[in-house]
Coordinates of N, CA and C in Angstrom, one line a residue:
M880 N -5.3 16.2 -8.7 CA -6.6 16.1 -9.4 C -7.3 17.4 -9.3
P881 N -7.9 17.9 -10.5 CA -8.6 19.2 -10.5 C -9.9 19.0 -9.7
P882 N -10.3 20.2 -9.1 CA -11.6 20.1 -8.4 C -12.8 20.0 -9.3
I883 N -13.9 19.5 -8.8 CA -15.1 19.4 -9.5 C -15.6 20.8 -9.8
L884 N -16.0 21.1 -11.0 CA -16.5 22.4 -11.3 C -17.9 22.6 -10.6
Q885 N -18.2 23.7 -10.1 CA -19.5 24.0 -9.4 C -20.5 24.4 -10.5
L886 N -21.1 23.4 -11.1 CA -22.1 23.7 -12.2 C -23.4 23.0 -11.7
D887 N -24.5 23.8 -11.8 CA -25.8 23.1 -11.5 C -26.2 22.2 -12.7
P888 N -27.2 21.4 -12.6 CA -27.5 20.5 -13.7 C -27.8 21.2 -15.0
D889 N -28.5 22.3 -15.0 CA -28.8 23.0 -16.2 C -27.5 23.5 -16.8
Q890 N -26.6 24.1 -16.0 CA -25.4 24.6 -16.6 C -24.5 23.4 -17.2
L891 N -24.5 22.3 -16.5 CA -23.7 21.2 -17.0 C -24.2 20.7 -18.3
L892 N -25.6 20.6 -18.4 CA -26.2 20.1 -19.6 C -26.1 21.0 -20.8
S893 N -26.1 22.3 -20.5 CA -26.1 23.3 -21.6 C -24.7 23.8 -22.0
T894 N -23.7 23.5 -21.2 CA -22.3 24.0 -21.5 C -21.3 22.9 -21.8
T895 N -21.8 21.6 -21.9 CA -20.9 20.6 -22.3 C -20.8 20.6 -23.8
R896 N -19.8 21.2 -24.3 CA -19.6 21.5 -25.7 C -18.8 20.4 -26.4
A897 N -18.9 20.3 -27.7 CA -17.9 19.5 -28.5 C -16.6 20.3 -28.6
V898 N -15.6 20.0 -27.8 CA -14.4 20.8 -27.6 C -13.4 20.3 -28.6
R899 N -12.9 21.2 -29.4 CA -11.9 20.9 -30.4 C -10.7 21.8 -30.3
K900 N -10.9 23.1 -30.6 CA -9.8 24.0 -30.6 C -9.3 24.4 -29.2
R901 N -10.0 24.0 -28.2 CA -9.6 24.3 -26.8 C -9.2 23.0 -26.1
L902 N -8.7 22.0 -26.8 CA -8.1 20.8 -26.2 C -6.6 21.1 -25.9
D903 N -6.2 20.8 -24.7 CA -4.8 21.0 -24.4 C -4.0 19.7 -24.8
F904 N -3.2 19.8 -25.8 CA -2.5 18.7 -26.4 C -1.3 18.3 -25.5
E905 N -0.8 19.3 -24.7 CA 0.4 19.1 -24.0 C 0.3 18.5 -22.6
R906 N -0.9 18.8 -22.0 CA -1.0 18.4 -20.6 C -1.5 16.9 -20.5
P907 N -0.8 16.1 -19.7 CA -1.3 14.7 -19.6 C -2.7 14.6 -18.9
V908 N -3.4 13.6 -19.2 CA -4.7 13.4 -18.5 C -4.5 12.2 -17.5
E909 N -4.9 12.5 -16.3 CA -4.8 11.5 -15.3 C -5.7 10.3 -15.5
M910 N -5.2 9.1 -15.5 CA -6.1 8.0 -15.7 C -7.2 7.8 -14.7
D911 N -6.9 8.3 -13.4 CA -7.9 8.2 -12.4 C -9.2 9.1 -12.8
L912 N -8.9 10.2 -13.5 CA -10.0 11.0 -14.0 C -10.8 10.2 -15.0
V913 N -10.1 9.6 -16.0 CA -10.8 8.8 -17.0 C -11.7 7.7 -16.4
R914 N -11.1 7.0 -15.4 CA -11.8 6.0 -14.7 C -13.1 6.5 -14.0
E915 N -12.9 7.6 -13.4 CA -14.1 8.2 -12.7 C -15.2 8.5 -13.7
C916 N -14.8 9.1 -14.9 CA -15.8 9.4 -15.9 C -16.5 8.1 -16.4
I917 N -15.7 7.1 -16.6 CA -16.3 5.8 -17.1 C -17.2 5.2 -16.0
E918 N -16.8 5.3 -14.8 CA -17.6 4.8 -13.7 C -19.0 5.4 -13.7
L919 N -19.0 6.8 -13.9 CA -20.3 7.5 -14.0 C -21.0 7.1 -15.2
A920 N -20.3 6.9 -16.3 CA -21.0 6.6 -17.6 C -21.7 5.3 -17.5
T921 N -21.2 4.3 -16.7 CA -21.9 3.0 -16.6 C -23.1 3.1 -15.7
Q922 N -23.4 4.2 -15.2 CA -24.7 4.4 -14.5 C -25.8 4.8 -15.4
A923 N -25.5 5.0 -16.7 CA -26.5 5.4 -17.7 C -27.5 4.2 -17.9
P924 N -28.7 4.5 -18.4 CA -29.7 3.5 -18.7 C -29.2 2.5 -19.8
T925 N -29.6 1.3 -19.7 CA -29.2 0.3 -20.7 C -30.3 -0.7 -21.0
G926 N -30.6 -1.0 -22.2 CA -31.7 -1.9 -22.6 C -31.6 -3.2 -21.9
S927 N -32.7 -3.7 -21.3 CA -32.8 -5.0 -20.6 C -31.6 -5.2 -19.6
N928 N -31.1 -4.1 -19.1 CA -30.0 -4.1 -18.2 C -28.8 -4.9 -18.7
A929 N -28.6 -4.9 -20.0 CA -27.6 -5.7 -20.6 C -26.2 -5.2 -20.2
Q930 N -26.0 -3.9 -20.1 CA -24.7 -3.4 -19.7 C -23.6 -3.9 -20.7
G931 N -23.9 -3.8 -22.0 CA -23.0 -4.4 -23.0 C -22.0 -3.4 -23.4
W932 N -21.8 -2.3 -22.8 CA -20.8 -1.3 -23.2 C -19.4 -1.7 -22.7
H933 N -18.4 -1.2 -23.5 CA -17.0 -1.3 -23.1 C -16.4 0.0 -23.6
F934 N -15.3 0.4 -22.9 CA -14.6 1.6 -23.2 C -13.1 1.3 -23.4
V935 N -12.6 1.4 -24.6 CA -11.2 1.1 -24.9 C -10.5 2.5 -24.8
V936 N -9.6 2.5 -23.8 CA -8.9 3.8 -23.5 C -7.5 3.6 -24.2
V937 N -7.3 4.5 -25.1 CA -6.0 4.4 -25.9 C -5.1 5.6 -25.6
T938 N -3.9 5.2 -25.0 CA -2.9 6.2 -24.7 C -1.6 6.0 -25.5
D939 N -1.5 4.8 -26.1 CA -0.3 4.4 -26.8 C -0.1 5.4 -28.0
A940 N 1.0 6.1 -28.1 CA 1.2 7.1 -29.1 C 1.1 6.6 -30.5
D941 N 1.6 5.5 -30.8 CA 1.5 5.0 -32.2 C 0.0 4.6 -32.6
K942 N -0.7 4.1 -31.6 CA -2.1 3.8 -31.9 C -2.9 5.0 -32.0
R943 N -2.7 6.0 -31.2 CA -3.4 7.3 -31.3 C -3.0 8.0 -32.7
R944 N -1.8 7.9 -33.1 CA -1.4 8.5 -34.3 C -2.1 7.8 -35.5
Q945 N -2.2 6.5 -35.5 CA -2.9 5.8 -36.5 C -4.4 6.1 -36.5
L946 N -5.0 6.1 -35.4 CA -6.5 6.4 -35.3 C -6.7 7.8 -35.8
G947 N -5.8 8.7 -35.4 CA -5.9 10.1 -35.9 C -5.8 10.2 -37.4
E948 N -4.9 9.4 -38.0 CA -4.7 9.4 -39.5 C -6.0 8.9 -40.1
W949 N -6.6 7.8 -39.6 CA -7.8 7.4 -40.2 C -8.9 8.4 -40.1
Y950 N -9.0 9.1 -38.9 CA -10.0 10.1 -38.7 C -9.7 11.3 -39.8
R951 N -8.5 11.7 -40.0 CA -8.2 12.7 -40.9 C -8.6 12.3 -42.3
Q952 N -8.3 11.1 -42.7 CA -8.7 10.6 -44.0 C -10.3 10.6 -44.2
G953 N -10.9 10.1 -43.1 CA -12.4 10.1 -43.1 C -13.0 11.5 -43.2
F954 N -12.4 12.5 -42.5 CA -12.8 13.9 -42.6 C -12.7 14.4 -44.0
E955 N -11.5 14.1 -44.6 CA -11.3 14.6 -46.0 C -12.3 14.0 -47.0
M956 N -12.7 12.7 -46.8 CA -13.6 12.1 -47.6 C -15.0 12.8 -47.5
V957 N -15.4 13.1 -46.3 CA -16.8 13.6 -46.1 C -16.8 15.1 -46.4
Y958 N -15.7 15.8 -46.0 CA -15.7 17.3 -46.1 C -14.7 17.8 -47.1
A959 N -14.6 17.0 -48.2 CA -13.7 17.4 -49.3 C -14.0 18.8 -49.8
N960 N -15.3 19.1 -49.8 CA -15.7 20.5 -50.3 C -16.6 21.1 -49.2
P961 N -16.1 21.8 -48.2 CA -16.9 22.3 -47.2 C -18.0 23.2 -47.7
D962 N -17.7 24.0 -48.7 CA -18.7 24.9 -49.3 C -19.9 24.2 -49.8
A963 N -19.7 23.0 -50.4 CA -20.8 22.2 -50.9 C -21.7 21.7 -49.8
V964 N -21.0 21.3 -48.7 CA -21.7 20.8 -47.5 C -22.6 21.9 -47.0
V965 N -22.1 23.1 -46.9 CA -22.9 24.2 -46.4 C -24.0 24.5 -47.3
A966 N -23.7 24.5 -48.6 CA -24.7 24.9 -49.6 C -25.9 23.9 -49.6
A967 N -25.7 22.7 -49.2 CA -26.7 21.7 -49.2 C -27.7 21.8 -48.0
M968 N -27.3 22.7 -47.1 CA -28.2 22.9 -45.9 C -29.3 23.9 -46.2
P969 N -30.4 23.8 -45.5 CA -31.4 24.9 -45.6 C -30.8 26.2 -45.3
Q970 N -31.1 27.2 -46.2 CA -30.5 28.5 -46.1 C -31.4 29.6 -45.5
D971 N -32.4 29.1 -44.8 CA -33.4 30.0 -44.2 C -32.9 30.7 -42.9
D972 N -31.8 30.3 -42.3 CA -31.3 30.8 -41.1 C -29.9 31.1 -41.3
P973 N -29.5 32.4 -41.7 CA -28.1 32.7 -41.9 C -27.2 32.5 -40.7
D974 N -27.7 32.8 -39.5 CA -26.9 32.6 -38.3 C -26.5 31.1 -38.2
H975 N -27.5 30.2 -38.5 CA -27.2 28.8 -38.4 C -26.2 28.3 -39.4
V976 N -26.3 28.9 -40.6 CA -25.3 28.6 -41.7 C -23.9 29.1 -41.3
A977 N -23.9 30.3 -40.7 CA -22.6 30.8 -40.3 C -22.0 29.9 -39.2
A978 N -22.8 29.5 -38.2 CA -22.4 28.7 -37.1 C -21.9 27.3 -37.7
T979 N -22.5 26.8 -38.7 CA -22.1 25.5 -39.3 C -20.7 25.7 -39.9
R980 N -20.5 26.8 -40.6 CA -19.2 27.0 -41.2 C -18.1 27.0 -40.1
R981 N -18.4 27.6 -38.9 CA -17.4 27.7 -37.8 C -17.2 26.3 -37.3
V982 N -18.2 25.5 -37.2 CA -18.1 24.1 -36.7 C -17.2 23.3 -37.7
I983 N -17.4 23.4 -39.0 CA -16.6 22.7 -39.9 C -15.1 23.1 -39.8
S984 N -14.9 24.4 -39.6 CA -13.5 24.9 -39.5 C -12.9 24.3 -38.2
S985 N -13.7 24.2 -37.1 CA -13.2 23.6 -35.9 C -12.9 22.1 -36.0
A986 N -13.8 21.5 -36.8 CA -13.7 20.0 -37.0 C -12.4 19.8 -37.8
Q987 N -12.1 20.6 -38.8 CA -11.0 20.4 -39.6 C -9.7 20.6 -38.7
Y988 N -9.7 21.5 -37.8 CA -8.6 21.7 -36.9 C -8.3 20.4 -36.1
L989 N -9.4 19.8 -35.6 CA -9.3 18.6 -34.8 C -8.8 17.4 -35.7
A990 N -9.3 17.4 -37.0 CA -8.9 16.3 -37.9 C -7.4 16.3 -38.1
E991 N -6.8 17.5 -38.2 CA -5.4 17.7 -38.4 C -4.6 17.3 -37.2
R992 N -5.2 17.3 -36.0 CA -4.4 17.1 -34.8 C -4.9 15.9 -33.9
M993 N -5.9 15.2 -34.4 CA -6.5 14.1 -33.6 C -5.4 13.2 -33.0
G994 N -4.4 12.8 -33.7 CA -3.4 11.9 -33.2 C -2.6 12.5 -32.0
E995 N -2.7 13.8 -31.8 CA -1.9 14.4 -30.7 C -2.7 14.5 -29.4
V996 N -4.0 14.2 -29.5 CA -4.9 14.3 -28.3 C -4.4 13.2 -27.3
P997 N -4.2 13.5 -26.0 CA -3.5 12.6 -25.1 C -4.2 11.3 -24.8
V998 N -5.5 11.3 -24.9 CA -6.3 10.1 -24.7 C -7.4 10.0 -25.7
H999 N -7.6 8.8 -26.3 CA -8.7 8.4 -27.1 C -9.5 7.4 -26.4
V1000 N -10.8 7.7 -26.3 CA -11.7 6.7 -25.7 C -12.7 6.2 -26.8
I1001 N -12.6 4.9 -27.0 CA -13.5 4.2 -28.1 C -14.6 3.5 -27.3
P1002 N -15.8 4.1 -27.4 CA -16.9 3.4 -26.8 C -17.4 2.2 -27.7
V1003 N -17.6 1.1 -27.1 CA -17.9 -0.2 -27.8 C -19.1 -0.8 -27.2
I1004 N -19.9 -1.4 -28.1 CA -21.1 -2.1 -27.6 C -21.2 -3.6 -28.1
Q1005 N -21.6 -4.5 -27.3 CA -21.7 -5.9 -27.7 C -22.9 -6.0 -28.6
G1006 N -22.8 -6.9 -29.6 CA -23.8 -7.0 -30.6 C -23.5 -6.2 -31.9
R1007 N -24.1 -6.6 -33.0 CA -23.9 -5.8 -34.2 C -25.3 -5.6 -34.8
T1008 N -25.4 -4.5 -35.6 CA -26.7 -4.1 -36.2 C -26.7 -4.2 -37.7
D1009 N -25.6 -4.9 -38.3 CA -25.6 -5.0 -39.7 C -26.8 -5.6 -40.3
G1010 N -27.6 -4.8 -41.1 CA -28.8 -5.3 -41.7 C -29.9 -5.5 -40.8
A1011 N -29.8 -5.0 -39.5 CA -30.9 -5.3 -38.5 C -32.0 -4.3 -38.7
P1012 N -33.2 -4.7 -38.3 CA -34.4 -3.7 -38.3 C -34.1 -2.5 -37.4
V1013 N -34.8 -1.5 -37.6 CA -34.6 -0.2 -36.9 C -34.8 -0.4 -35.4
A1014 N -35.8 -1.3 -35.0 CA -36.0 -1.5 -33.6 C -34.8 -2.0 -32.9
M1015 N -34.1 -3.0 -33.5 CA -32.9 -3.6 -32.9 C -31.8 -2.5 -32.9
Q1016 N -31.6 -1.8 -34.0 CA -30.6 -0.7 -34.1 C -30.8 0.3 -32.9
A1017 N -32.0 0.7 -32.8 CA -32.3 1.7 -31.7 C -32.0 1.1 -30.3
A1018 N -32.3 -0.1 -30.1 CA -32.1 -0.7 -28.8 C -30.6 -0.8 -28.5
I1019 N -29.8 -1.2 -29.5 CA -28.4 -1.4 -29.2 C -27.7 0.0 -29.1
W1020 N -27.9 0.9 -30.0 CA -27.3 2.2 -29.9 C -27.8 3.0 -28.8
G1021 N -29.1 2.8 -28.4 CA -29.7 3.4 -27.3 C -29.1 3.0 -26.0
S1022 N -28.4 1.8 -26.0 CA -27.7 1.3 -24.8 C -26.3 1.8 -24.7
L1023 N -25.8 2.5 -25.7 CA -24.4 2.9 -25.7 C -24.3 4.5 -25.6
Y1024 N -25.1 5.2 -26.4 CA -24.9 6.6 -26.5 C -25.2 7.4 -25.2
P1025 N -26.3 7.0 -24.5 CA -26.4 7.6 -23.2 C -25.2 7.5 -22.3
A1026 N -24.5 6.4 -22.3 CA -23.3 6.2 -21.5 C -22.2 7.1 -22.0
V1027 N -22.1 7.3 -23.3 CA -21.1 8.2 -23.9 C -21.4 9.6 -23.5
W1028 N -22.6 10.0 -23.5 CA -23.0 11.4 -23.1 C -22.7 11.6 -21.7
S1029 N -23.0 10.6 -20.9 CA -22.7 10.7 -19.4 C -21.2 10.8 -19.2
F1030 N -20.4 10.1 -20.0 CA -18.9 10.2 -19.9 C -18.5 11.6 -20.2
M1031 N -19.1 12.2 -21.2 CA -18.7 13.6 -21.6 C -19.1 14.6 -20.6
L1032 N -20.3 14.4 -20.0 CA -20.8 15.3 -18.9 C -19.8 15.2 -17.7
A1033 N -19.4 14.0 -17.3 CA -18.5 13.8 -16.2 C -17.2 14.4 -16.5
G1034 N -16.7 14.4 -17.8 CA -15.5 15.0 -18.1 C -15.6 16.5 -18.0
R1035 N -16.7 17.1 -18.5 CA -16.9 18.5 -18.4 C -16.8 19.0 -16.9
A1036 N -17.4 18.3 -16.0 CA -17.4 18.6 -14.6 C -16.0 18.5 -14.0
R1037 N -15.1 17.8 -14.7 CA -13.7 17.7 -14.2 C -12.7 18.4 -15.0
G1038 N -13.2 19.4 -15.8 CA -12.3 20.2 -16.6 C -11.7 19.5 -17.8
L1039 N -12.3 18.5 -18.2 CA -11.9 17.8 -19.5 C -12.7 18.2 -20.6
G1040 N -12.1 18.3 -21.8 CA -12.8 18.6 -23.0 C -12.9 17.3 -23.8
T1041 N -14.1 17.1 -24.4 CA -14.4 15.9 -25.2 C -15.2 16.3 -26.4
C1042 N -15.3 15.3 -27.3 CA -16.0 15.6 -28.5 C -16.4 14.2 -29.1
L1043 N -17.6 13.9 -29.3 CA -18.0 12.6 -29.9 C -17.8 12.7 -31.4
T1044 N -16.9 11.8 -31.9 CA -16.6 11.8 -33.4 C -16.9 10.4 -33.9
T1045 N -17.1 10.3 -35.2 CA -17.4 9.0 -35.8 C -16.7 8.7 -37.1
L1046 N -16.0 9.7 -37.6 CA -15.4 9.5 -39.0 C -14.3 8.4 -39.1
H1047 N -13.7 8.1 -38.0 CA -12.7 7.0 -38.1 C -13.4 5.7 -38.4
L1048 N -14.7 5.6 -38.2 CA -15.5 4.4 -38.5 C -15.6 4.0 -39.9
I1049 N -15.2 5.0 -40.8 CA -15.1 4.6 -42.2 C -14.0 3.5 -42.3
F1050 N -13.1 3.5 -41.4 CA -12.1 2.4 -41.3 C -12.3 1.5 -40.1
E1051 N -13.6 1.2 -39.9 CA -13.9 0.4 -38.7 C -13.1 -0.9 -38.6
Q1052 N -13.1 -1.7 -39.6 CA -12.4 -3.0 -39.5 C -10.9 -2.8 -39.2
Q1053 N -10.3 -1.8 -39.9 CA -8.9 -1.6 -39.6 C -8.6 -1.2 -38.1
A1054 N -9.5 -0.3 -37.6 CA -9.4 0.1 -36.2 C -9.7 -1.0 -35.3
A1055 N -10.6 -1.9 -35.6 CA -10.9 -3.1 -34.8 C -9.7 -4.0 -34.7
E1056 N -9.0 -4.2 -35.8 CA -7.8 -5.0 -35.8 C -6.7 -4.3 -35.0
L1057 N -6.5 -3.0 -35.1 CA -5.5 -2.3 -34.4 C -5.7 -2.5 -32.9
L1058 N -7.0 -2.4 -32.5 CA -7.3 -2.5 -31.0 C -7.6 -3.9 -30.5
G1059 N -7.6 -4.9 -31.4 CA -7.8 -6.3 -31.0 C -9.2 -6.5 -30.6
L1060 N -10.2 -5.9 -31.3 CA -11.6 -6.0 -30.9 C -12.2 -7.3 -31.4
P1061 N -13.0 -8.0 -30.7 CA -13.7 -9.2 -31.2 C -14.7 -8.9 -32.3
E1062 N -15.1 -9.9 -33.1 CA -16.0 -9.6 -34.2 C -17.4 -9.3 -33.8
H1063 N -17.8 -9.6 -32.6 CA -19.2 -9.5 -32.2 C -19.5 -8.1 -31.5
V1064 N -18.6 -7.2 -31.6 CA -18.8 -5.9 -31.0 C -18.7 -4.8 -32.1
M1065 N -19.3 -3.6 -31.8 CA -19.3 -2.4 -32.7 C -18.7 -1.3 -31.9
Q1066 N -17.8 -0.5 -32.6 CA -17.4 0.8 -32.1 C -18.4 1.8 -32.4
G1067 N -18.7 2.7 -31.4 CA -19.7 3.7 -31.5 C -19.1 5.1 -31.8
G1068 N -17.8 5.2 -31.9 CA -17.2 6.5 -32.1 C -15.8 6.5 -31.5
L1069 N -15.3 7.7 -31.5 CA -14.0 8.0 -30.9 C -14.1 9.3 -30.2
V1070 N -13.9 9.3 -28.9 CA -14.0 10.5 -28.0 C -12.6 11.0 -27.7
P1071 N -12.1 12.1 -28.3 CA -10.8 12.6 -27.8 C -11.0 13.2 -26.4
V1072 N -10.0 13.0 -25.6 CA -10.1 13.5 -24.2 C -8.8 14.2 -23.8
A1073 N -9.0 15.5 -23.4 CA -7.8 16.3 -23.0 C -8.4 17.3 -21.9
H1074 N -7.5 17.8 -21.1 CA -7.9 19.0 -20.3 C -8.3 20.1 -21.2
S1075 N -9.3 20.8 -20.9 CA -9.7 21.9 -21.8 C -8.9 23.1 -21.4
I1076 N -8.7 24.0 -22.4 CA -8.1 25.3 -22.1 C -9.1 26.2 -21.6
G1077 N -9.2 26.4 -20.3 CA -10.3 27.2 -19.7 C -11.5 26.3 -19.6
T1078 N -12.4 26.7 -18.7 CA -13.6 26.0 -18.5 C -14.9 26.8 -18.6
D1079 N -14.7 28.0 -19.2 CA -15.8 29.0 -19.3 C -16.6 28.8 -20.6
F1080 N -17.2 27.6 -20.7 CA -18.0 27.3 -21.9 C -19.4 27.8 -21.7
K1081 N -20.0 28.2 -22.8 CA -21.4 28.8 -22.8 C -22.3 27.8 -23.6
A1082 N -23.6 28.1 -23.4 CA -24.6 27.4 -24.2 C -24.4 27.7 -25.6
G1083 N -24.6 26.6 -26.5 CA -24.5 26.8 -27.9 C -25.7 27.5 -28.5
D1084 N -25.5 28.1 -29.7 CA -26.6 28.6 -30.5 C -27.4 27.5 -31.1
R1085 N -28.7 27.6 -30.9 CA -29.6 26.5 -31.4 C -30.8 27.2 -32.2
R1086 N -31.4 26.5 -33.1 CA -32.5 27.0 -33.9 C -33.7 27.2 -32.9
D1087 N -34.6 28.0 -33.4 CA -35.8 28.3 -32.6 C -36.5 27.0 -32.2
L1088 N -36.9 27.0 -30.9 CA -37.5 25.8 -30.3 C -38.8 25.3 -31.1
D1089 N -39.6 26.3 -31.6 CA -40.8 26.0 -32.2 C -40.6 25.3 -33.6
T1090 N -39.4 25.3 -34.1 CA -39.1 24.6 -35.3 C -38.8 23.1 -35.1
V1091 N -38.7 22.7 -33.9 CA -38.3 21.3 -33.6 C -39.3 20.6 -32.7
I1092 N -40.3 21.3 -32.2 CA -41.4 20.7 -31.4 C -42.6 20.5 -32.3
H1093 N -43.1 19.3 -32.2 CA -44.3 18.9 -33.0 C -45.3 18.3 -32.1
H1094 N -46.5 18.9 -32.0 CA -47.6 18.3 -31.2 C -48.5 17.4 -31.9
D1095 N -48.6 16.1 -31.4 CA -49.5 15.2 -32.0 C -49.3 14.8 -33.4
G1096 N -48.1 15.0 -33.9 CA -47.8 14.7 -35.3 C -46.8 15.7 -35.9
W1097 N -46.3 15.4 -37.1 CA -45.3 16.3 -37.7 C -46.0 17.6 -38.1

């Protein structure tokens, strides 16, 4: 088992990156590590203490290959023209535009190899939001994504690379059938999990803080 990385809270929060090109496809991931990360994830806050989360851990090669293929197809549908995606962004910050191009390139790399990632974790929540008001949607998703982020933080501390993805959900029903999910639950994404190649991640570039803070109104 790898040692826990010596990261203080601020380092952990600021260097848990969406890892794609630095996932180790060849090294197996110990299931005890995955269980530790899920155990920590279930300490996340949950609306009304419902604890309606579930984590489907997929290691079967055929299922990973199929999930990876759906993810690849979803990526091609959304990013068929990467230049058009970038052109639709605000162009006032050239550094942000350049960073987005790098992210799309990284995401394309993962899309082509998703099925090779040794572990897929599908976070699932009980209840569905189809046609529901915003308040209900926020309550349900707000009871899942904090746990997903906690899972990713725990993985980072253990030398695991992760990335929250959602494009396989274009094929949500097919994935549900593949995994035998009941009708009353929703998948919240697909988190590829692998040992990271190196652990020297840095804080990401972000837009100026004053552009995102609004006092007493927009």
